[in-house]
mmCIF file of C-alpha atoms and ligand atoms in Angstrom:
data_model
loop_
_atom_site.group_PDB
_atom_site.id
_atom_site.type_symbol
_atom_site.label_atom_id
_atom_site.label_comp_id
_atom_site.label_asym_id
_atom_site.label_seq_id
_atom_site.Cartn_x
_atom_site.Cartn_y
_atom_site.Cartn_z
ATOM 1 C CA MET U 1 23.360 13.412 178.676
ATOM 2 C CA GLU U 2 21.041 13.759 181.662
ATOM 3 C CA LEU U 3 17.745 12.081 182.401
ATOM 4 C CA ARG U 4 15.735 13.852 185.105
ATOM 5 C CA VAL U 5 13.058 11.798 186.830
ATOM 6 C CA LEU U 6 9.924 13.966 186.946
ATOM 7 C CA GLY U 7 7.660 11.159 188.097
ATOM 8 C CA CYS U 8 8.127 7.456 188.805
ATOM 9 C CA SER U 9 5.121 6.440 190.887
ATOM 10 C CA GLY U 10 2.281 4.163 189.906
ATOM 11 C CA GLY U 11 -0.208 6.641 191.353
ATOM 12 C CA ILE U 12 -0.860 10.125 192.704
ATOM 13 C CA GLY U 13 -1.360 11.710 196.148
ATOM 14 C CA GLY U 14 1.077 13.726 198.254
ATOM 15 C CA ALA U 15 4.442 13.853 196.516
ATOM 16 C CA ASN U 16 3.658 10.989 194.112
ATOM 17 C CA ARG U 17 3.861 11.791 190.409
ATOM 18 C CA THR U 18 3.269 9.339 187.564
ATOM 19 C CA THR U 19 5.801 8.378 184.935
ATOM 20 C CA SER U 20 7.711 11.083 183.121
ATOM 21 C CA PHE U 21 11.377 11.770 182.384
ATOM 22 C CA LEU U 22 13.038 14.900 181.014
ATOM 23 C CA LEU U 23 15.893 13.990 178.665
ATOM 24 C CA GLY U 24 18.130 17.027 178.312
ATOM 25 C CA GLN U 25 15.926 20.124 178.127
ATOM 26 C CA HIS U 26 13.747 19.486 175.100
ATOM 27 C CA ILE U 27 12.637 15.842 175.226
ATOM 28 C CA LEU U 28 10.060 14.128 177.397
ATOM 29 C CA ILE U 29 9.954 10.367 177.753
ATOM 30 C CA ASP U 30 6.311 9.784 178.722
ATOM 31 C CA ALA U 31 4.219 12.644 180.009
ATOM 32 C CA GLY U 32 2.599 11.567 183.267
ATOM 33 C CA THR U 33 1.755 13.917 186.119
ATOM 34 C CA GLY U 34 5.428 14.672 186.896
ATOM 35 C CA VAL U 35 5.382 17.093 183.945
ATOM 36 C CA GLY U 36 3.142 19.393 185.985
ATOM 37 C CA ASP U 37 6.085 20.253 188.275
ATOM 38 C CA LEU U 38 8.093 21.862 185.447
ATOM 39 C CA ASN U 39 8.047 25.648 185.461
ATOM 40 C CA PHE U 40 6.589 27.618 182.576
ATOM 41 C CA SER U 41 9.854 28.162 180.711
ATOM 42 C CA GLU U 42 10.768 24.480 181.085
ATOM 43 C CA LEU U 43 7.363 23.536 179.648
ATOM 44 C CA CYS U 44 7.862 25.921 176.718
ATOM 45 C CA ALA U 45 11.227 24.261 175.956
ATOM 46 C CA ILE U 46 9.654 20.833 175.297
ATOM 47 C CA ASP U 47 9.927 20.071 171.568
ATOM 48 C CA HIS U 48 9.608 16.267 171.558
ATOM 49 C CA VAL U 49 7.491 13.791 173.524
ATOM 50 C CA PHE U 50 8.072 10.027 173.279
ATOM 51 C CA LEU U 51 5.153 7.914 174.542
ATOM 52 C CA SER U 52 5.555 4.286 175.590
ATOM 53 C CA HIS U 53 1.803 3.645 175.304
ATOM 54 C CA ALA U 54 -1.561 5.332 175.595
ATOM 55 C CA HIS U 55 -2.358 4.710 179.267
ATOM 56 C CA LEU U 56 -3.196 7.887 181.162
ATOM 57 C CA ASP U 57 -0.505 7.511 183.826
ATOM 58 C CA HIS U 58 2.031 7.947 180.987
ATOM 59 C CA LEU U 59 0.407 10.876 179.157
ATOM 60 C CA ALA U 60 -1.947 12.667 181.561
ATOM 61 C CA CYS U 61 -0.100 15.982 181.266
ATOM 62 C CA LEU U 62 0.316 16.019 177.466
ATOM 63 C CA PRO U 63 -3.057 17.696 176.730
ATOM 64 C CA MET U 64 -2.477 20.480 179.253
ATOM 65 C CA LEU U 65 1.166 20.908 178.234
ATOM 66 C CA LEU U 66 0.047 21.715 174.676
ATOM 67 C CA ASP U 67 -2.671 24.068 175.871
ATOM 68 C CA THR U 68 -0.269 25.850 178.242
ATOM 69 C CA VAL U 69 2.511 26.518 175.717
ATOM 70 C CA LEU U 70 0.343 27.148 172.655
ATOM 71 C CA SER U 71 0.729 30.920 172.479
ATOM 72 C CA THR U 72 4.506 30.857 173.029
ATOM 73 C CA ARG U 73 5.560 28.365 170.384
ATOM 74 C CA LYS U 74 6.666 28.998 166.831
ATOM 75 C CA LYS U 75 7.207 25.313 166.049
ATOM 76 C CA PRO U 76 5.153 22.214 166.865
ATOM 77 C CA VAL U 77 5.613 19.730 169.687
ATOM 78 C CA THR U 78 6.266 16.343 168.060
ATOM 79 C CA VAL U 79 4.779 13.227 169.659
ATOM 80 C CA TYR U 80 6.611 9.979 168.837
ATOM 81 C CA ALA U 81 4.656 6.785 169.417
ATOM 82 C CA LEU U 82 3.480 3.542 167.863
ATOM 83 C CA PRO U 83 0.910 4.068 165.082
ATOM 84 C CA ALA U 84 -1.641 2.291 167.318
ATOM 85 C CA THR U 85 -0.931 4.757 170.143
ATOM 86 C CA ILE U 86 -1.291 7.723 167.796
ATOM 87 C CA ALA U 87 -4.632 6.311 166.622
ATOM 88 C CA VAL U 88 -5.847 6.254 170.246
ATOM 89 C CA LEU U 89 -4.719 9.856 170.781
ATOM 90 C CA ARG U 90 -6.521 11.014 167.646
ATOM 91 C CA GLN U 91 -9.704 9.063 168.276
ATOM 92 C CA HIS U 92 -10.133 9.283 172.029
ATOM 93 C CA LEU U 93 -8.204 12.306 173.308
ATOM 94 C CA PHE U 94 -7.527 15.069 170.762
ATOM 95 C CA ASN U 95 -11.006 14.640 169.256
ATOM 96 C CA TRP U 96 -12.713 17.948 170.199
ATOM 97 C CA HIS U 97 -14.784 16.069 172.795
ATOM 98 C CA LEU U 98 -12.261 15.238 175.490
ATOM 99 C CA TRP U 99 -9.758 17.894 174.362
ATOM 100 C CA PRO U 100 -9.235 20.039 171.240
ATOM 101 C CA ASP U 101 -7.378 18.634 168.227
ATOM 102 C CA PHE U 102 -4.101 20.520 168.605
ATOM 103 C CA SER U 103 -2.839 19.121 165.301
ATOM 104 C CA VAL U 104 -4.982 21.803 163.597
ATOM 105 C CA ILE U 105 -4.560 24.592 166.187
ATOM 106 C CA PRO U 106 -3.884 27.502 165.707
ATOM 107 C CA ASP U 107 -4.540 26.528 162.080
ATOM 108 C CA PRO U 108 -4.249 23.311 160.015
ATOM 109 C CA GLU U 109 -0.938 24.351 158.380
ATOM 110 C CA ARG U 110 0.766 25.242 161.673
ATOM 111 C CA GLY U 111 -0.717 22.795 164.179
ATOM 112 C CA ILE U 112 1.144 22.808 167.496
ATOM 113 C CA LEU U 113 0.854 18.990 167.742
ATOM 114 C CA ARG U 114 2.646 16.851 165.189
ATOM 115 C CA TYR U 115 2.665 13.044 165.187
ATOM 116 C CA HIS U 116 5.721 10.961 164.301
ATOM 117 C CA PRO U 117 4.944 7.209 164.052
ATOM 118 C CA LEU U 118 7.608 4.972 165.570
ATOM 119 C CA ASP U 119 7.976 1.252 164.984
ATOM 120 C CA GLU U 120 9.826 -1.224 167.188
ATOM 121 C CA GLY U 121 13.522 -0.985 166.421
ATOM 122 C CA SER U 122 13.339 2.453 164.843
ATOM 123 C CA GLY U 123 15.431 5.223 166.335
ATOM 124 C CA VAL U 124 15.384 9.008 166.264
ATOM 125 C CA THR U 125 18.478 11.120 166.975
ATOM 126 C CA LEU U 126 17.804 14.486 168.625
ATOM 127 C CA ASP U 127 20.127 16.797 170.565
ATOM 128 C CA GLY U 128 22.912 14.191 170.430
ATOM 129 C CA VAL U 129 20.890 11.331 171.883
ATOM 130 C CA CYS U 130 19.388 8.445 169.963
ATOM 131 C CA VAL U 131 15.987 7.246 171.200
ATOM 132 C CA THR U 132 15.115 3.767 169.940
ATOM 133 C CA ALA U 133 11.770 2.016 170.396
ATOM 134 C CA LEU U 134 12.079 -1.423 172.011
ATOM 135 C CA PRO U 135 9.514 -4.243 171.791
ATOM 136 C CA ALA U 136 7.156 -4.595 174.758
ATOM 137 C CA LEU U 137 4.041 -6.546 175.754
ATOM 138 C CA HIS U 138 1.297 -4.903 177.801
ATOM 139 C CA THR U 139 -2.512 -4.849 177.782
ATOM 140 C CA ILE U 140 -2.402 -2.387 174.871
ATOM 141 C CA PRO U 141 0.286 -1.768 172.203
ATOM 142 C CA ALA U 142 3.413 -0.552 174.002
ATOM 143 C CA ILE U 143 7.128 0.030 173.556
ATOM 144 C CA GLY U 144 10.111 0.650 175.784
ATOM 145 C CA PHE U 145 12.993 2.967 174.946
ATOM 146 C CA GLN U 146 16.752 2.775 174.634
ATOM 147 C CA LEU U 147 18.357 6.169 175.224
ATOM 148 C CA ASP U 148 21.858 6.207 173.734
ATOM 149 C CA SER U 149 24.055 9.227 174.487
ATOM 150 C CA GLY U 150 27.013 7.850 172.511
ATOM 151 C CA ASP U 151 28.880 7.149 175.781
ATOM 152 C CA GLY U 152 26.334 4.628 176.983
ATOM 153 C CA SER U 153 22.671 3.681 177.060
ATOM 154 C CA LEU U 154 19.836 3.702 179.529
ATOM 155 C CA VAL U 155 16.834 1.473 178.955
ATOM 156 C CA TYR U 156 13.321 2.292 180.143
ATOM 157 C CA SER U 157 11.095 -0.738 179.733
ATOM 158 C CA GLY U 158 7.766 1.112 179.926
ATOM 159 C CA ASP U 159 5.019 -1.277 181.015
ATOM 160 C CA THR U 160 5.910 -4.764 179.765
ATOM 161 C CA VAL U 161 5.795 -8.377 180.930
ATOM 162 C CA GLY U 162 6.890 -11.565 179.222
ATOM 163 C CA CYS U 163 8.414 -10.155 176.036
ATOM 164 C CA PRO U 164 11.493 -12.161 174.909
ATOM 165 C CA GLU U 165 12.160 -9.677 172.083
ATOM 166 C CA PHE U 166 12.582 -6.908 174.668
ATOM 167 C CA TRP U 167 15.332 -8.859 176.445
ATOM 168 C CA GLN U 168 17.026 -9.787 173.151
ATOM 169 C CA ALA U 169 17.201 -6.096 172.291
ATOM 170 C CA VAL U 170 18.464 -5.121 175.772
ATOM 171 C CA ASN U 171 21.137 -7.822 175.799
ATOM 172 C CA ALA U 172 22.454 -6.578 172.439
ATOM 173 C CA ILE U 173 23.166 -3.071 173.811
ATOM 174 C CA PRO U 174 26.961 -2.680 174.238
ATOM 175 C CA CYS U 175 27.310 -0.068 177.035
ATOM 176 C CA LEU U 176 24.222 -0.484 179.179
ATOM 177 C CA ARG U 177 24.359 1.990 182.098
ATOM 178 C CA GLY U 178 21.029 1.127 183.704
ATOM 179 C CA LEU U 179 17.630 -0.486 183.314
ATOM 180 C CA ILE U 180 14.513 1.317 184.508
ATOM 181 C CA ILE U 181 11.815 -1.322 185.001
ATOM 182 C CA GLU U 182 8.430 -1.239 186.668
ATOM 183 C CA THR U 183 7.189 -3.263 189.617
ATOM 184 C CA ALA U 184 3.699 -1.917 190.154
ATOM 185 C CA PHE U 185 2.299 -4.462 192.591
ATOM 186 C CA ALA U 186 3.308 -6.377 195.715
ATOM 187 C CA ASN U 187 3.300 -10.181 195.565
ATOM 188 C CA HIS U 188 -0.113 -10.537 197.247
ATOM 189 C CA GLU U 189 -1.581 -8.731 194.217
ATOM 190 C CA SER U 190 0.068 -11.094 191.725
ATOM 191 C CA GLY U 191 -3.301 -11.929 190.148
ATOM 192 C CA LEU U 192 -4.075 -8.279 189.562
ATOM 193 C CA ALA U 193 -0.537 -7.739 188.278
ATOM 194 C CA ALA U 194 -0.963 -10.559 185.744
ATOM 195 C CA MET U 195 -4.325 -9.206 184.607
ATOM 196 C CA ALA U 196 -2.909 -5.681 184.201
ATOM 197 C CA ARG U 197 0.285 -7.014 182.589
ATOM 198 C CA HIS U 198 2.436 -5.471 185.291
ATOM 199 C CA LEU U 199 5.188 -6.938 187.439
ATOM 200 C CA CYS U 200 5.264 -7.879 191.107
ATOM 201 C CA PRO U 201 8.552 -8.780 192.861
ATOM 202 C CA ALA U 202 8.206 -12.513 192.031
ATOM 203 C CA THR U 203 7.743 -11.858 188.309
ATOM 204 C CA LEU U 204 10.424 -9.140 188.383
ATOM 205 C CA ALA U 205 12.846 -11.827 189.563
ATOM 206 C CA SER U 206 11.973 -14.115 186.656
ATOM 207 C CA GLU U 207 12.140 -11.249 184.154
ATOM 208 C CA LEU U 208 15.608 -10.291 185.407
ATOM 209 C CA GLN U 209 16.810 -13.837 184.727
ATOM 210 C CA ASN U 210 16.742 -12.717 181.083
ATOM 211 C CA LEU U 211 19.091 -9.789 181.675
ATOM 212 C CA ALA U 212 22.521 -10.959 180.574
ATOM 213 C CA THR U 213 24.358 -7.679 181.238
ATOM 214 C CA GLU U 214 25.668 -6.506 184.621
ATOM 215 C CA THR U 215 23.873 -3.229 185.137
ATOM 216 C CA GLU U 216 22.020 -1.243 187.762
ATOM 217 C CA VAL U 217 18.294 -2.041 187.910
ATOM 218 C CA LEU U 218 16.097 0.915 188.859
ATOM 219 C CA ILE U 219 12.553 0.170 190.028
ATOM 220 C CA THR U 220 9.689 2.437 189.010
ATOM 221 C CA HIS U 221 5.856 2.553 188.910
ATOM 222 C CA LEU U 222 5.227 1.304 192.490
ATOM 223 C CA LYS U 223 1.577 1.634 193.478
ATOM 224 C CA PRO U 224 1.525 3.992 196.507
ATOM 225 C CA ALA U 225 -0.812 1.776 198.568
ATOM 226 C CA ASP U 226 1.781 -1.017 198.768
ATOM 227 C CA SER U 227 5.062 0.671 197.873
ATOM 228 C CA GLY U 228 6.813 -0.108 201.183
ATOM 229 C CA ARG U 229 5.789 -3.751 201.054
ATOM 230 C CA THR U 230 6.750 -4.069 197.378
ATOM 231 C CA LEU U 231 10.216 -2.621 198.048
ATOM 232 C CA ARG U 232 10.734 -4.975 200.987
ATOM 233 C CA GLU U 233 9.859 -7.938 198.788
ATOM 234 C CA ILE U 234 12.265 -6.699 196.107
ATOM 235 C CA ARG U 235 15.072 -6.359 198.694
ATOM 236 C CA GLU U 236 14.510 -9.963 199.704
ATOM 237 C CA LEU U 237 15.011 -11.219 196.142
ATOM 238 C CA ASP U 238 18.065 -13.344 195.537
ATOM 239 C CA SER U 239 19.238 -11.493 192.443
ATOM 240 C CA ARG U 240 22.723 -11.177 190.991
ATOM 241 C CA HIS U 241 21.830 -7.646 189.875
ATOM 242 C CA SER U 242 22.102 -4.469 191.901
ATOM 243 C CA ILE U 243 18.511 -3.284 192.376
ATOM 244 C CA ARG U 244 17.310 -0.010 193.894
ATOM 245 C CA PRO U 245 14.207 2.177 193.677
ATOM 246 C CA LEU U 246 14.295 5.007 191.157
ATOM 247 C CA LEU U 247 13.866 8.327 192.977
ATOM 248 C CA GLN U 248 11.622 11.127 191.873
ATOM 249 C CA GLY U 249 13.719 14.237 191.293
ATOM 250 C CA GLU U 250 17.000 12.393 190.722
ATOM 251 C CA THR U 251 19.095 12.983 187.626
ATOM 252 C CA ILE U 252 20.868 10.098 185.920
ATOM 253 C CA GLU U 253 23.926 10.883 183.803
ATOM 254 C CA PHE U 254 24.840 8.516 181.028
HETATM 255 ZN ZN1 LIG E 1 0.176 0.793 181.171
HETATM 256 ZN ZN1 LIG E 2 1.750 2.578 183.632
#
């Protein structure tokens, strides 16, 4: 199974795209601005979208994806998310004010948008890969994801800080091939990071103390203003794990 990194920045501008991954050809994990780089036929092939939480950097392209592919699709695009995330989408996004309610377009029986509530610990198997929601703690309800190809698993933590249940779940995964984890801020913004429930290199180091498995740690969600500084501070960490930045455009096989 292949995971293609469409976006892994904490912001926009120039080549920066926000969080989105293409799993195989038909599944998106988050739908940030990286989705906008897919060509039309790639967009039309998206059948499933898993959302870690309702923040815009993780779903900015979902409304326009649905609008773009509407006339080409015979079956709906299914959005998998926590019930609380789905409630936000219904109330604040697909509400006819900010964007049309695609769950009833082109008509209520054949809406192009379908919601599939996911709870922590529940998994969905699609195209030979099992996607399981992992516990997370952020400023709003959030989950991470375990992606299990059968040969091994990748974990994407989403946006989370200080969640022991997340680490318990990660440490129970038998063939962990990599951990994608955010470090949005540099250490001088540690106050802002704490308020936003994001990591900085110092808190990344303490979070990684909880990781019992030897695996590659891939850093995502760097804020562009301080990305160089944040990476330098991460390189200076005394960690027993192999840590490197996740690269936009790279494909991870697992
Ligand atoms: Zn967030
Ligand atoms: Zn985010």
